[in-house]
Coordinates of C-alpha atoms in Angstrom, one line a residue:
M1103 CA 44.2 40.3 80.2
S1104 CA 42.7 40.5 76.7
S1105 CA 43.3 43.6 74.6
K1106 CA 40.6 46.2 74.3
H1107 CA 40.3 45.7 70.5
Q1108 CA 39.8 42.0 71.1
R1109 CA 37.3 42.6 73.9
Y1110 CA 35.0 44.7 71.6
Q1111 CA 35.5 42.4 68.7
D1112 CA 34.2 39.6 70.9
Q1113 CA 31.2 41.7 72.0
S1114 CA 30.3 42.6 68.4
N1115 CA 30.4 39.0 67.4
L1116 CA 28.2 38.0 70.3
Q1117 CA 25.6 40.7 69.5
A1118 CA 25.7 39.8 65.8
R1119 CA 24.6 36.3 66.7
E1120 CA 21.8 37.6 68.9
R1121 CA 20.3 40.0 66.4
P1122 CA 18.6 39.1 63.1
M1123 CA 20.0 40.2 59.7
G1124 CA 18.3 43.3 58.3
A1125 CA 16.1 43.1 55.3
N1126 CA 18.9 43.9 52.9
P1127 CA 22.0 41.9 54.0
F1128 CA 24.1 43.2 51.1
T1129 CA 24.2 46.8 52.0
F1130 CA 27.4 47.7 53.9
L1131 CA 25.7 49.9 56.5
T1132 CA 22.8 47.5 57.2
L1133 CA 25.5 45.1 58.5
L1134 CA 26.2 47.6 61.2
R1135 CA 23.0 46.4 62.8
L1136 CA 24.8 43.1 63.4
L1137 CA 28.3 44.4 64.2
L1138 CA 27.6 47.1 66.7
F1139 CA 31.1 48.1 66.4
H1140 CA 33.4 49.0 69.1
S1141 CA 36.7 50.7 69.8
V1142 CA 39.5 50.9 72.3
I1143 CA 40.6 53.9 74.1
A1144 CA 38.9 57.2 74.4
V1145 CA 39.9 60.7 74.1
V1146 CA 38.6 64.2 74.8
P1147 CA 38.4 67.6 73.2
A1148 CA 41.8 69.4 72.9
A1149 CA 40.8 72.9 73.5
A1150 CA 39.1 74.5 76.5
V1151 CA 36.4 76.0 74.4
N1152 CA 32.9 75.2 73.2
I1153 CA 33.8 72.3 70.9
G1154 CA 30.4 72.4 69.3
T1155 CA 31.3 75.6 67.6
A1156 CA 35.1 75.4 67.5
K1157 CA 37.1 74.7 64.3
P1158 CA 37.5 70.9 64.0
F1159 CA 41.0 69.5 64.8
I1160 CA 43.0 66.4 64.5
G1161 CA 44.7 65.0 67.6
V1162 CA 46.4 61.8 68.7
N1163 CA 46.3 59.4 71.6
I1164 CA 49.6 58.8 73.5
G1165 CA 49.7 55.3 75.0
T1166 CA 52.5 54.1 77.3
D1167 CA 52.5 50.4 76.9
L1168 CA 55.7 50.3 75.0
T1169 CA 59.2 49.2 75.7
D1170 CA 61.0 52.5 75.3
L1171 CA 58.8 55.6 75.6
L1172 CA 60.5 58.9 74.8
P1173 CA 61.3 60.8 78.0
P1174 CA 58.9 63.7 78.7
A1175 CA 61.3 66.4 77.4
D1176 CA 62.0 64.5 74.2
L1177 CA 58.3 63.7 73.8
A1178 CA 57.6 67.4 73.9
A1179 CA 60.2 68.1 71.3
F1180 CA 58.8 65.3 69.2
L1181 CA 55.3 66.7 69.3
K1182 CA 56.6 70.1 68.3
A1183 CA 58.6 68.8 65.4
Q1184 CA 55.5 66.9 64.1
Q1185 CA 53.3 70.0 64.6
I1186 CA 50.9 68.0 66.8
K1187 CA 48.7 70.4 68.8
H1188 CA 46.2 68.1 70.5
V1189 CA 47.0 65.0 72.5
R1190 CA 45.2 62.8 75.0
L1191 CA 46.9 61.0 77.9
Y1192 CA 45.2 58.0 79.5
D1193 CA 46.0 59.5 82.9
A1194 CA 47.4 62.8 84.1
D1195 CA 51.1 62.0 84.0
P1196 CA 52.8 64.9 85.9
G1197 CA 56.2 64.4 84.0
I1198 CA 54.5 64.8 80.6
L1199 CA 52.3 67.6 81.7
S1200 CA 55.3 69.5 83.1
A1201 CA 57.3 68.9 80.0
L1202 CA 54.6 70.3 77.7
A1203 CA 54.4 73.6 79.5
G1204 CA 54.6 76.4 76.9
A1205 CA 54.8 73.8 74.0
G1206 CA 51.5 74.9 72.5
V1207 CA 49.9 71.5 73.0
S1208 CA 46.5 71.1 74.5
V1209 CA 46.2 68.0 76.6
A1210 CA 43.2 65.9 77.5
V1211 CA 43.8 64.0 80.7
G1212 CA 42.1 60.8 81.7
V1213 CA 40.8 59.3 84.9
P1214 CA 41.4 55.5 84.9
N1215 CA 38.6 53.2 85.7
N1216 CA 40.2 52.1 89.0
Q1217 CA 39.7 55.7 90.3
L1218 CA 35.9 55.8 89.7
L1219 CA 35.0 54.4 93.1
A1220 CA 36.9 57.1 95.0
L1221 CA 35.7 60.0 92.7
G1222 CA 32.2 58.8 92.5
S1223 CA 31.9 58.4 96.3
S1224 CA 33.5 61.6 97.5
P1225 CA 33.3 65.1 96.2
A1226 CA 36.3 65.9 98.3
T1227 CA 38.3 63.4 96.4
A1228 CA 37.4 65.1 93.2
D1229 CA 38.6 68.4 94.7
T1230 CA 41.9 66.8 95.5
W1231 CA 42.2 65.3 92.1
V1232 CA 41.8 68.7 90.4
A1233 CA 44.3 70.2 92.8
R1234 CA 46.9 67.6 92.0
H1235 CA 46.3 66.9 88.3
V1236 CA 45.1 70.2 86.8
L1237 CA 45.9 73.3 88.9
P1238 CA 49.7 72.8 89.0
F1239 CA 49.9 72.6 85.1
H1240 CA 47.1 74.7 83.7
P1241 CA 47.2 77.1 81.8
A1242 CA 51.0 76.7 81.0
T1243 CA 50.0 73.3 79.7
P1244 CA 46.4 73.8 78.6
I1245 CA 44.2 71.0 80.1
S1246 CA 41.6 70.8 77.4
A1247 CA 39.3 68.3 78.9
V1248 CA 38.9 65.5 81.5
A1249 CA 37.9 62.0 80.2
V1250 CA 36.4 60.1 83.1
G1251 CA 36.7 56.3 82.8
D1252 CA 37.4 54.2 79.7
E1253 CA 34.4 52.7 78.0
V1254 CA 32.9 51.8 81.3
P1255 CA 29.6 50.2 80.0
A1256 CA 31.7 47.6 78.2
A1257 CA 34.9 47.5 80.1
L1258 CA 33.7 47.7 83.7
P1259 CA 29.8 47.6 83.8
S1260 CA 29.8 47.1 87.6
A1261 CA 31.2 50.7 87.9
L1262 CA 28.6 52.3 85.8
P1263 CA 26.6 53.6 88.8
L1264 CA 29.7 55.5 89.9
L1265 CA 30.3 57.1 86.5
L1266 CA 27.8 59.9 86.6
P1267 CA 28.6 60.9 90.2
A1268 CA 32.3 61.0 89.3
L1269 CA 31.5 63.3 86.3
R1270 CA 29.5 65.6 88.4
S1271 CA 32.0 65.8 91.2
L1272 CA 34.9 66.6 88.8
S1273 CA 32.9 69.2 87.0
A1274 CA 32.0 70.8 90.3
A1275 CA 35.6 70.7 91.4
L1276 CA 36.7 72.4 88.2
A1277 CA 34.0 75.1 88.5
A1278 CA 35.1 75.8 92.1
A1279 CA 38.6 76.4 90.7
N1280 CA 37.2 78.8 88.1
L1281 CA 37.9 76.2 85.4
S1282 CA 34.3 75.4 84.3
S1283 CA 35.4 75.9 80.7
I1284 CA 37.2 72.6 80.8
P1285 CA 34.6 70.0 79.7
V1286 CA 34.2 66.7 81.5
S1287 CA 32.8 63.7 79.7
T1288 CA 33.3 59.9 79.4
P1289 CA 34.5 57.9 76.4
L1290 CA 31.9 55.4 75.3
P1291 CA 32.1 52.4 73.0
F1292 CA 30.0 52.4 69.9
T1293 CA 28.3 49.2 71.1
V1294 CA 25.9 51.4 73.2
I1295 CA 24.2 52.4 69.9
L1296 CA 21.9 49.8 68.4
D1297 CA 20.6 49.4 64.8
P1298 CA 23.0 52.0 63.4
F1299 CA 21.8 51.7 59.8
P1300 CA 20.0 53.2 58.5
P1301 CA 21.1 56.0 60.8
S1302 CA 17.6 57.3 61.1
Q1303 CA 16.7 54.1 63.0
A1304 CA 19.5 54.1 65.5
Y1305 CA 18.9 54.3 69.3
F1306 CA 20.8 53.9 72.5
N1307 CA 20.7 50.6 74.4
Q1308 CA 17.3 50.9 76.0
T1309 CA 18.2 49.0 79.1
L1310 CA 20.5 52.0 80.0
T1311 CA 18.2 54.8 78.8
T1312 CA 16.7 55.9 82.1
S1313 CA 19.5 55.0 84.4
F1314 CA 22.4 56.3 82.3
F1315 CA 21.9 58.0 79.0
L1316 CA 19.2 60.5 79.9
P1317 CA 21.1 61.9 82.9
L1318 CA 24.4 61.7 81.0
L1319 CA 23.1 63.7 78.1
R1320 CA 21.5 66.2 80.4
F1321 CA 24.9 66.6 82.1
L1322 CA 26.7 67.0 78.8
A1323 CA 24.2 69.6 77.6
D1324 CA 24.3 71.6 80.8
T1325 CA 28.1 71.7 80.8
A1326 CA 28.7 72.2 77.1
S1327 CA 30.6 68.9 76.9
P1328 CA 30.7 66.4 74.0
L1329 CA 29.4 62.9 73.6
M1330 CA 32.7 61.0 73.2
L1331 CA 32.6 57.9 70.9
N1332 CA 35.2 55.5 69.5
L1333 CA 34.6 54.6 65.9
Y1334 CA 36.4 51.9 64.0
P1335 CA 35.5 51.3 60.3
Y1336 CA 38.4 48.8 60.2
Y1337 CA 36.5 46.4 62.4
A1338 CA 33.3 47.0 60.5
F1339 CA 35.1 45.9 57.3
M1340 CA 36.9 43.0 58.9
Q1341 CA 33.8 41.5 60.5
S1342 CA 31.5 42.0 57.6
R1343 CA 32.6 39.0 55.5
G1344 CA 32.6 41.1 52.4
A1345 CA 29.3 43.0 53.0
V1346 CA 31.3 46.2 53.8
P1347 CA 33.3 47.2 50.7
L1348 CA 36.9 48.1 51.5
D1349 CA 36.5 51.5 49.7
N1350 CA 33.7 52.5 52.0
A1351 CA 35.8 51.9 55.1
L1352 CA 38.8 53.8 53.6
F1353 CA 36.9 57.0 52.5
K1354 CA 37.7 56.3 48.9
P1355 CA 35.5 58.1 46.3
L1356 CA 32.4 56.2 45.2
S1357 CA 30.2 56.5 42.2
P1358 CA 26.6 57.5 43.0
S1359 CA 25.4 54.0 42.3
L1360 CA 27.5 52.6 45.1
E1361 CA 26.5 55.1 47.8
E1362 CA 24.2 53.9 50.5
I1363 CA 20.9 55.7 50.9
D1364 CA 18.9 56.0 54.2
P1365 CA 15.4 55.2 53.0
N1366 CA 13.8 57.4 55.7
T1367 CA 15.8 60.5 55.0
L1368 CA 17.1 59.8 51.4
L1369 CA 20.5 60.9 52.6
H1370 CA 23.5 59.4 50.7
Y1371 CA 26.4 57.8 52.7
T1372 CA 29.8 57.4 51.1
N1373 CA 31.7 56.1 54.1
V1374 CA 31.1 54.1 57.2
L1375 CA 32.4 56.7 59.6
D1376 CA 29.8 59.4 58.7
A1377 CA 27.0 56.8 59.1
M1378 CA 28.3 56.0 62.6
V1379 CA 28.3 59.7 63.6
D1380 CA 24.8 60.3 62.3
A1381 CA 23.6 57.2 64.2
A1382 CA 24.8 58.9 67.3
Y1383 CA 23.0 62.2 66.4
V1384 CA 19.8 60.3 65.8
S1385 CA 20.2 58.3 69.1
M1386 CA 20.5 61.6 71.0
R1387 CA 17.6 63.2 69.1
N1388 CA 15.4 60.3 70.1
L1389 CA 16.0 61.4 73.7
N1390 CA 15.3 65.0 72.8
F1391 CA 18.9 66.2 72.8
T1392 CA 20.1 68.0 69.7
G1393 CA 22.7 70.4 71.0
V1394 CA 25.4 67.9 72.3
P1395 CA 28.3 67.6 69.8
V1396 CA 29.9 64.4 68.9
L1397 CA 33.7 64.0 69.4
I1398 CA 35.3 61.1 67.6
T1399 CA 37.5 60.1 70.5
E1400 CA 39.3 57.4 68.7
T1401 CA 39.7 55.9 65.3
G1402 CA 42.5 54.4 63.3
W1403 CA 43.8 51.5 61.2
P1404 CA 46.5 49.0 62.1
H1405 CA 49.6 48.9 59.9
N1406 CA 50.7 45.3 60.7
G1407 CA 48.9 42.1 61.7
S1408 CA 48.6 38.4 61.1
S1409 CA 48.9 37.7 57.4
R1410 CA 46.2 35.0 57.8
D1411 CA 43.7 36.6 60.1
E1412 CA 44.4 40.3 59.5
P1413 CA 45.5 40.7 55.9
Y1414 CA 44.3 44.3 55.7
A1415 CA 46.4 45.4 58.6
T1416 CA 49.2 46.9 56.3
P1417 CA 51.0 50.2 56.0
N1418 CA 49.3 51.0 52.7
Y1419 CA 45.8 50.6 54.1
A1420 CA 46.7 52.4 57.3
S1421 CA 48.1 55.3 55.3
T1422 CA 45.1 55.4 53.0
Y1423 CA 42.6 55.4 55.9
T1424 CA 44.4 57.9 58.1
S1425 CA 45.2 60.3 55.2
N1426 CA 41.7 60.2 53.9
L1427 CA 40.3 60.6 57.4
I1428 CA 42.3 63.8 57.9
R1429 CA 41.3 65.2 54.6
H1430 CA 37.7 64.3 55.1
M1431 CA 37.5 66.0 58.5
L1432 CA 39.5 69.1 57.5
D1433 CA 37.2 69.6 54.5
R1434 CA 34.6 70.5 57.1
R1435 CA 31.7 69.0 55.2
G1436 CA 30.2 67.5 58.3
T1437 CA 28.0 64.5 57.8
P1438 CA 24.9 63.9 55.6
L1439 CA 22.6 64.6 58.6
R1440 CA 24.6 67.5 60.0
P1441 CA 26.7 69.1 57.3
E1442 CA 27.2 72.1 59.4
A1443 CA 28.8 70.2 62.3
T1444 CA 32.2 68.5 61.5
P1445 CA 33.4 66.5 64.6
S1446 CA 37.0 66.7 65.8
V1447 CA 38.9 63.4 65.9
Y1448 CA 41.7 61.8 67.7
I1449 CA 43.8 59.2 65.9
Y1450 CA 44.7 56.0 67.7
E1451 CA 47.6 56.3 68.3
L1452 CA 50.9 58.2 68.3
F1453 CA 53.3 55.3 69.0
D1454 CA 53.1 51.5 68.6
E1455 CA 52.5 49.9 72.0
D1456 CA 54.5 46.8 71.7
L1457 CA 53.5 45.6 75.2
R1458 CA 49.8 45.4 74.5
P1459 CA 48.3 41.9 74.6
G1460 CA 46.1 40.4 72.0
P1461 CA 46.3 39.7 68.3
L1462 CA 49.4 40.9 66.4
S1463 CA 47.7 44.0 65.1
E1464 CA 47.1 45.2 68.7
A1465 CA 50.7 46.3 68.9
H1466 CA 50.7 48.1 65.6
W1467 CA 48.2 51.0 65.6
G1468 CA 50.8 53.8 65.9
L1469 CA 51.7 56.5 63.5
F1470 CA 55.3 56.0 64.7
Y1471 CA 57.4 53.2 66.3
G1472 CA 58.5 53.7 69.8
N1473 CA 61.8 55.2 68.7
G1474 CA 60.2 57.9 66.8
T1475 CA 60.5 56.4 63.3
P1476 CA 57.2 56.6 61.4
A1477 CA 55.4 53.3 60.9
Y1478 CA 54.1 54.7 57.6
L1479 CA 53.8 58.1 55.9
L1480 CA 50.7 60.1 55.2
N1481 CA 49.5 62.0 52.1
V1482 CA 47.8 64.9 53.8
A1483 CA 48.7 68.0 51.8
G1484 CA 46.8 71.0 53.0
A1485 CA 46.2 69.5 56.5
G1486 CA 47.4 72.7 58.1
G1487 CA 50.8 71.4 59.0
F1488 CA 49.5 68.5 61.1
L1489 CA 52.2 65.8 61.1
A1490 CA 55.5 66.5 59.4
N1491 CA 55.6 63.0 57.8
D1492 CA 53.7 64.0 54.7
T1493 CA 54.4 61.9 51.6
T1494 CA 53.0 64.3 49.1
N1495 CA 55.0 64.2 45.8
R1496 CA 57.1 61.3 47.1
T1497 CA 56.8 58.0 45.3
Y1498 CA 58.4 54.6 45.9
C1499 CA 58.5 51.4 43.9
V1500 CA 57.6 48.2 45.8
A1501 CA 56.4 44.6 45.1
A1502 CA 52.8 44.5 43.9
E1503 CA 50.5 42.9 46.4
E1504 CA 49.3 40.2 44.0
A1505 CA 52.7 39.3 42.6
D1506 CA 53.7 35.6 43.0
R1507 CA 56.9 34.5 44.6
R1508 CA 58.5 33.0 41.5
S1509 CA 58.0 36.2 39.5
L1510 CA 59.3 38.3 42.3
Q1511 CA 62.4 36.2 42.7
A1512 CA 63.2 36.6 39.0
A1513 CA 62.7 40.3 39.2
L1514 CA 64.8 40.5 42.3
D1515 CA 67.6 38.7 40.6
W1516 CA 67.5 41.0 37.7
A1517 CA 67.4 44.2 39.8
C1518 CA 70.4 43.2 42.0
G1519 CA 72.3 41.8 39.0
P1520 CA 72.0 43.3 35.5
G1521 CA 69.9 46.2 36.9
R1522 CA 72.8 47.2 39.2
A1523 CA 70.4 48.2 42.0
N1524 CA 72.2 48.8 45.4
C1525 CA 71.0 45.8 47.4
S1526 CA 73.7 45.8 50.1
E1527 CA 71.1 46.6 52.8
I1528 CA 69.2 43.4 52.3
Q1529 CA 72.2 41.2 53.1
P1530 CA 72.3 39.1 56.3
G1531 CA 73.0 41.3 59.3
E1532 CA 72.1 44.6 57.5
S1533 CA 69.3 46.9 58.3
C1534 CA 66.8 45.7 55.7
Y1535 CA 67.5 42.0 55.8
E1536 CA 64.5 41.4 58.1
P1537 CA 61.9 40.3 57.3
N1538 CA 63.9 37.7 55.3
D1539 CA 61.4 37.0 52.5
V1540 CA 61.4 37.5 48.7
R1541 CA 58.6 40.2 48.8
S1542 CA 60.4 42.4 51.3
H1543 CA 63.8 42.1 49.6
A1544 CA 62.3 42.7 46.2
S1545 CA 60.6 45.9 47.4
Y1546 CA 63.9 47.3 48.5
A1547 CA 65.6 46.3 45.3
F1548 CA 62.8 47.7 43.1
D1549 CA 62.9 51.0 44.9
S1550 CA 66.7 51.2 44.7
Y1551 CA 66.5 50.7 40.9
Y1552 CA 63.5 53.1 40.6
Q1553 CA 65.2 55.9 42.4
M1554 CA 68.5 55.3 40.6
Q1555 CA 66.6 55.7 37.3
G1556 CA 65.2 59.1 38.5
K1557 CA 61.7 57.6 38.7
A1558 CA 61.6 57.5 35.0
A1559 CA 58.5 56.1 33.3
G1560 CA 58.7 52.3 33.1
S1561 CA 61.4 52.0 35.7
C1562 CA 58.8 50.5 38.2
F1563 CA 57.4 47.7 36.1
F1564 CA 59.6 44.5 36.4
Q1565 CA 57.3 42.5 34.2
G1566 CA 54.2 43.6 36.1
V1567 CA 55.3 42.6 39.6
A1568 CA 56.0 46.1 40.9
M1569 CA 53.9 49.1 41.7
I1570 CA 54.3 52.7 42.6
T1571 CA 53.1 53.9 46.1
T1572 CA 53.2 57.1 48.0
T1573 CA 53.5 55.2 51.3
D1574 CA 57.1 55.1 52.5
P1575 CA 57.9 51.4 52.8
S1576 CA 60.7 52.0 55.3
H1577 CA 60.3 50.3 58.7
G1578 CA 62.3 50.5 61.9
K1579 CA 65.9 51.0 61.0
C1580 CA 65.4 50.0 57.4
I1581 CA 65.3 53.2 55.4
F1582 CA 64.4 52.7 51.7
P1583 CA 66.4 54.5 49.0
G1584 CA 63.5 56.9 48.1
S1585 CA 63.4 58.1 51.7
K1586 CA 67.2 58.6 51.8
Q1587 CA 67.1 60.6 48.6
T1588 CA 64.3 62.9 49.9
S1589 CA 66.3 63.5 53.0
A1590 CA 69.5 64.2 51.1
A1591 CA 67.6 66.8 49.0
G1592 CA 66.2 68.5 52.0
A1593 CA 69.2 68.3 54.4
G1594 CA 72.2 67.8 52.2
T1595 CA 73.0 64.4 53.6
T1596 CA 72.4 60.7 53.0
N1597 CA 72.7 59.5 56.5
K1598 CA 70.2 56.7 57.0
A1599 CA 69.0 58.3 60.3
E1600 CA 67.9 61.4 58.4
S1601 CA 65.2 59.9 56.3
S1602 CA 62.5 62.3 55.0
R1603 CA 60.2 60.9 57.8
A1604 CA 62.5 61.3 60.7
V1605 CA 62.2 64.2 63.2
A1606 CA 64.7 65.9 65.4
S1607 CA 64.8 64.1 68.7
P1608 CA 67.7 62.9 70.9
R1609 CA 65.9 59.6 71.4
L1610 CA 65.7 58.7 67.7
R1611 CA 67.8 55.7 67.0
P1612 CA 70.2 56.5 64.2
G1613 CA 71.3 54.1 61.5
K1614 CA 74.9 52.9 61.1
G1615 CA 76.0 56.5 60.2
R1616 CA 77.4 55.6 56.8
L1617 CA 76.4 53.9 53.6
R1618 CA 77.8 50.4 52.9
E1619 CA 80.1 49.9 49.9
R1620 CA 78.4 48.5 46.8
I1621 CA 78.9 44.8 46.3
A1622 CA 79.7 43.6 42.8
P1623 CA 76.2 42.9 41.3
V1624 CA 77.1 39.4 40.2
I1625 CA 78.3 38.3 43.6
L1626 CA 75.4 40.1 45.3
N1627 CA 73.0 38.2 43.1
L1628 CA 74.4 34.9 44.1
M1629 CA 74.1 35.9 47.8
L1630 CA 70.5 36.8 47.3
L1631 CA 69.7 33.5 45.7
V1632 CA 70.9 31.8 48.9
S1633 CA 69.2 34.2 51.3
V1634 CA 65.7 34.3 49.8
S1635 CA 65.3 30.8 48.3
I1636 CA 64.3 29.2 51.6

């Protein structure tokens, strides 16, 4: 079975071949006409209120395709420690729902595609589903919404005739249980919107207008439910072959001359995501629906991938995208077309799902590894406490991305020799030995020296092959010196398991529990020459 990301990547490529290039092939949003991007897993609103008027929130998806998922009780403790208030489950797992009782976490539960036949064919089945998956848990565990199906038009088009009946049956079952405030909707891929730039020209796939979109939007309007869409600027950038500037995908500030302008509305667009949202608003307006809110049900950026095929799937870019996304949404500036309506958003995803098939990046979308260790840190000061792994005011010294191997080797030799950096953890068998390459080892050594020098000006230079970053380069059990020092300052300890990005959970896998003795710099330097010169 192919991964969802790969499935929509293939669809976008196919549609790009079938549709002609716009008049201006060099504008980043015009290329959306060819890409018709896609997404993976959908989510729902995380509060049983009118999400069109509610304060926007940031939530996360919780997937279970990983080797060692935290037990439900530990997962609840983890979410509390990270101050995560909104989550989405792909089903209605009773163990997790029970564990979250009283935790202050709103949960959007999902209905898998393989249940659409039963729910769409029998209202009685919908009644039973609500009785089993909602009533035993709500309101102790607030069930914030029900997401019916998973990108059905693309993932399982044969089941599309059953989708609307399933939505109606579940909505009626909730109303019969006096829970009509819980919205019911269905996560859709962005591929259902054609010609998304300029946004003023966007429209829904016309082959589905009468049979699906008109009745769907009527249902959503009548039940005060959102249009759920999955939006991935990462794929827009990756598939654009340079037409989509990286800064546009990452929400980085742009000069006015680089902003894209919709020629029909004269609205300025500074990022890909806002254009996608406005394309959805226009598509609904074309069908005479203006009161249905958009919920960004999934978005994210992978932190690891194939160095050849996915060079931008890195912790730095993932941190930049996610941090800027959070700030952008919580600024509550809306979009150029709807500045008064800021959509809520769910991040894909909480944990890396190492069992997912597909390209390497498919297993590396998580904010955290499966053991609870953050995959990267965010810089989200002022985000209202969302996520405890905030890197504000924390800096690290790592190998510069453009540095060549020979220069890095020379700098590594100096840092672990005359520089007297503590390089014991990058020895064979130690926690930071893997990946066994010059760049990774140099980053650890550079940060060791930088932190040892008190982050003094000039201590992260190394003849131009080092750079300062706010993204914690720690990974897995490898905790960088800067992360250890922050932990020591906050907790009075230097235990490797207590890095600044760890959270209290009995399932977190600790380090060795003690720091290794320093190895004489000269001997260590000789060992490094052997270990990294292959």
